[in-house]
Amino acid sequence: MLTLRLTRAAHPAVHLRRALVTAASAGTGFLLLCTLGYALSHPDDASTAALLRLAWCLTPLAATVYLAVAVARTDPGTRPKPGLAAIGLGPGRLMAVSAVTTALSCALGSLLALLVFLHLRGDLTGTPSNGTAQQFLAVGRSLPLPGALTLLALVPVSASLTVALLLPRRGRPLAAGRAFGRFGAYGRPDVRESFGAYGRFGARRRGPRADEAPDGTPPAGQADGPHDPADPRSAQAGLPWGITTLAAGLAVESYAGRAADGSALPLPGGLAGGAPAVLLGWMLTAVGLALAGPGLTQLCGRLLQTARPGAMRLLAGRVLMAEAHRIGRPLGVVCAVASGAWAMAVLYDPAKPAFGPLTVLGALLVTGCAVATLGTAAVEARQSRVGTTAALVRLGAPTATLRGAAAVRAGALLALFGPLTLIVAELAALPLAS
């Protein structure tokens, strides 16, 4: 009941983000059902082609879960607030509400996918779809209900479990409750202690901070996610791992392309086939771009503040450094998707059959989920800067300066991530093109 009330009383923008999750879940569920229909229509090669089609559905499934987690993370109705723990709505209960809300949105999408699939089969109207669609609809064959429900449950179960595993961190207080001073301290104190502070009365016990509730709950504006408040060192910590993973992925692709023994894994949509290790290299490359995204975003902010920056460049660089965690990882995922799309365009063979409807649907799902996640992160970042923007306006900052800083941020990110995406795409397509 609480989940339904929070869902009904949400802002229209929140409903729009949940509708995007529902649409992505519907598309992924339809692809899974089409895989089942293809296996029913081709029982002879069900162990090869059908399983390969099912494996290709993992990418849209991961993209849908990624979008669902991003939407659940920015849901204001389930954000920890001071005082809610006293009435039984602590971080654990709100996490459960977020998981249930995500499961409801994804279950609605799965239900829509089932209705569309049955409509195309003719089970609802009696008139099945004609043409090439019959090969993945299994028209005239009985649809196994347990198998269909199992495939449709993959998206709601995966999304809700991922939300339940990732969101409990955002309810933790900003600092540990136990701090015993300089000698044998469990963590660095928030305020630097002067010499002799250890011996003063009460110095061994830390009271609540000025911006915390008496129970240690962080303020509402600082409980949005595990990256609040932003730590510049944590953003740079993932950059070496991301570069290493990216280099390892490119190396695996190059080695697999040269040492291919003739066992090619066919790609969907008439693309050139390649060794399975090449696809492993693609996956490592995508993970490397996602890991390196926050560090590259912070590096871009640092570069904007070099060489005697003015007010516009200084403001743009500071904002990029502060929002490196929030927008860096979705930006890295968008770069990975864009590099994959560029590689598909390079590998496309006009002599082979054109992209089928299911391939187009899968590509649209992955691209749409990545762009929607980045847009959600950008809107969240803008909302988190509302107080700072209002303070700058009160101090007399021109509106043109704030808009110019936003344009400088967008241009700097495009100048850094654009060439990087093209280089990674060319290197990723090179083994298969040769």
Short mmCIF file of C-alpha atoms in Angstrom, two decimals, residues 48 56 90 119 262 296:
data_model
loop_
_atom_site.label_atom_id
_atom_site.label_comp_id
_atom_site.label_asym_id
_atom_site.label_seq_id
_atom_site.Cartn_x
_atom_site.Cartn_y
_atom_site.Cartn_z
CA THR A 48 22.49 -23.86 -31.25
CA TRP A 56 22.26 -12.01 -27.43
CA GLY A 90 14.60 3.73 7.68
CA HIS A 119 -1.64 -10.42 -30.42
CA GLY A 262 37.90 -20.76 -38.41
CA LEU A 296 38.07 11.07 -17.34
#
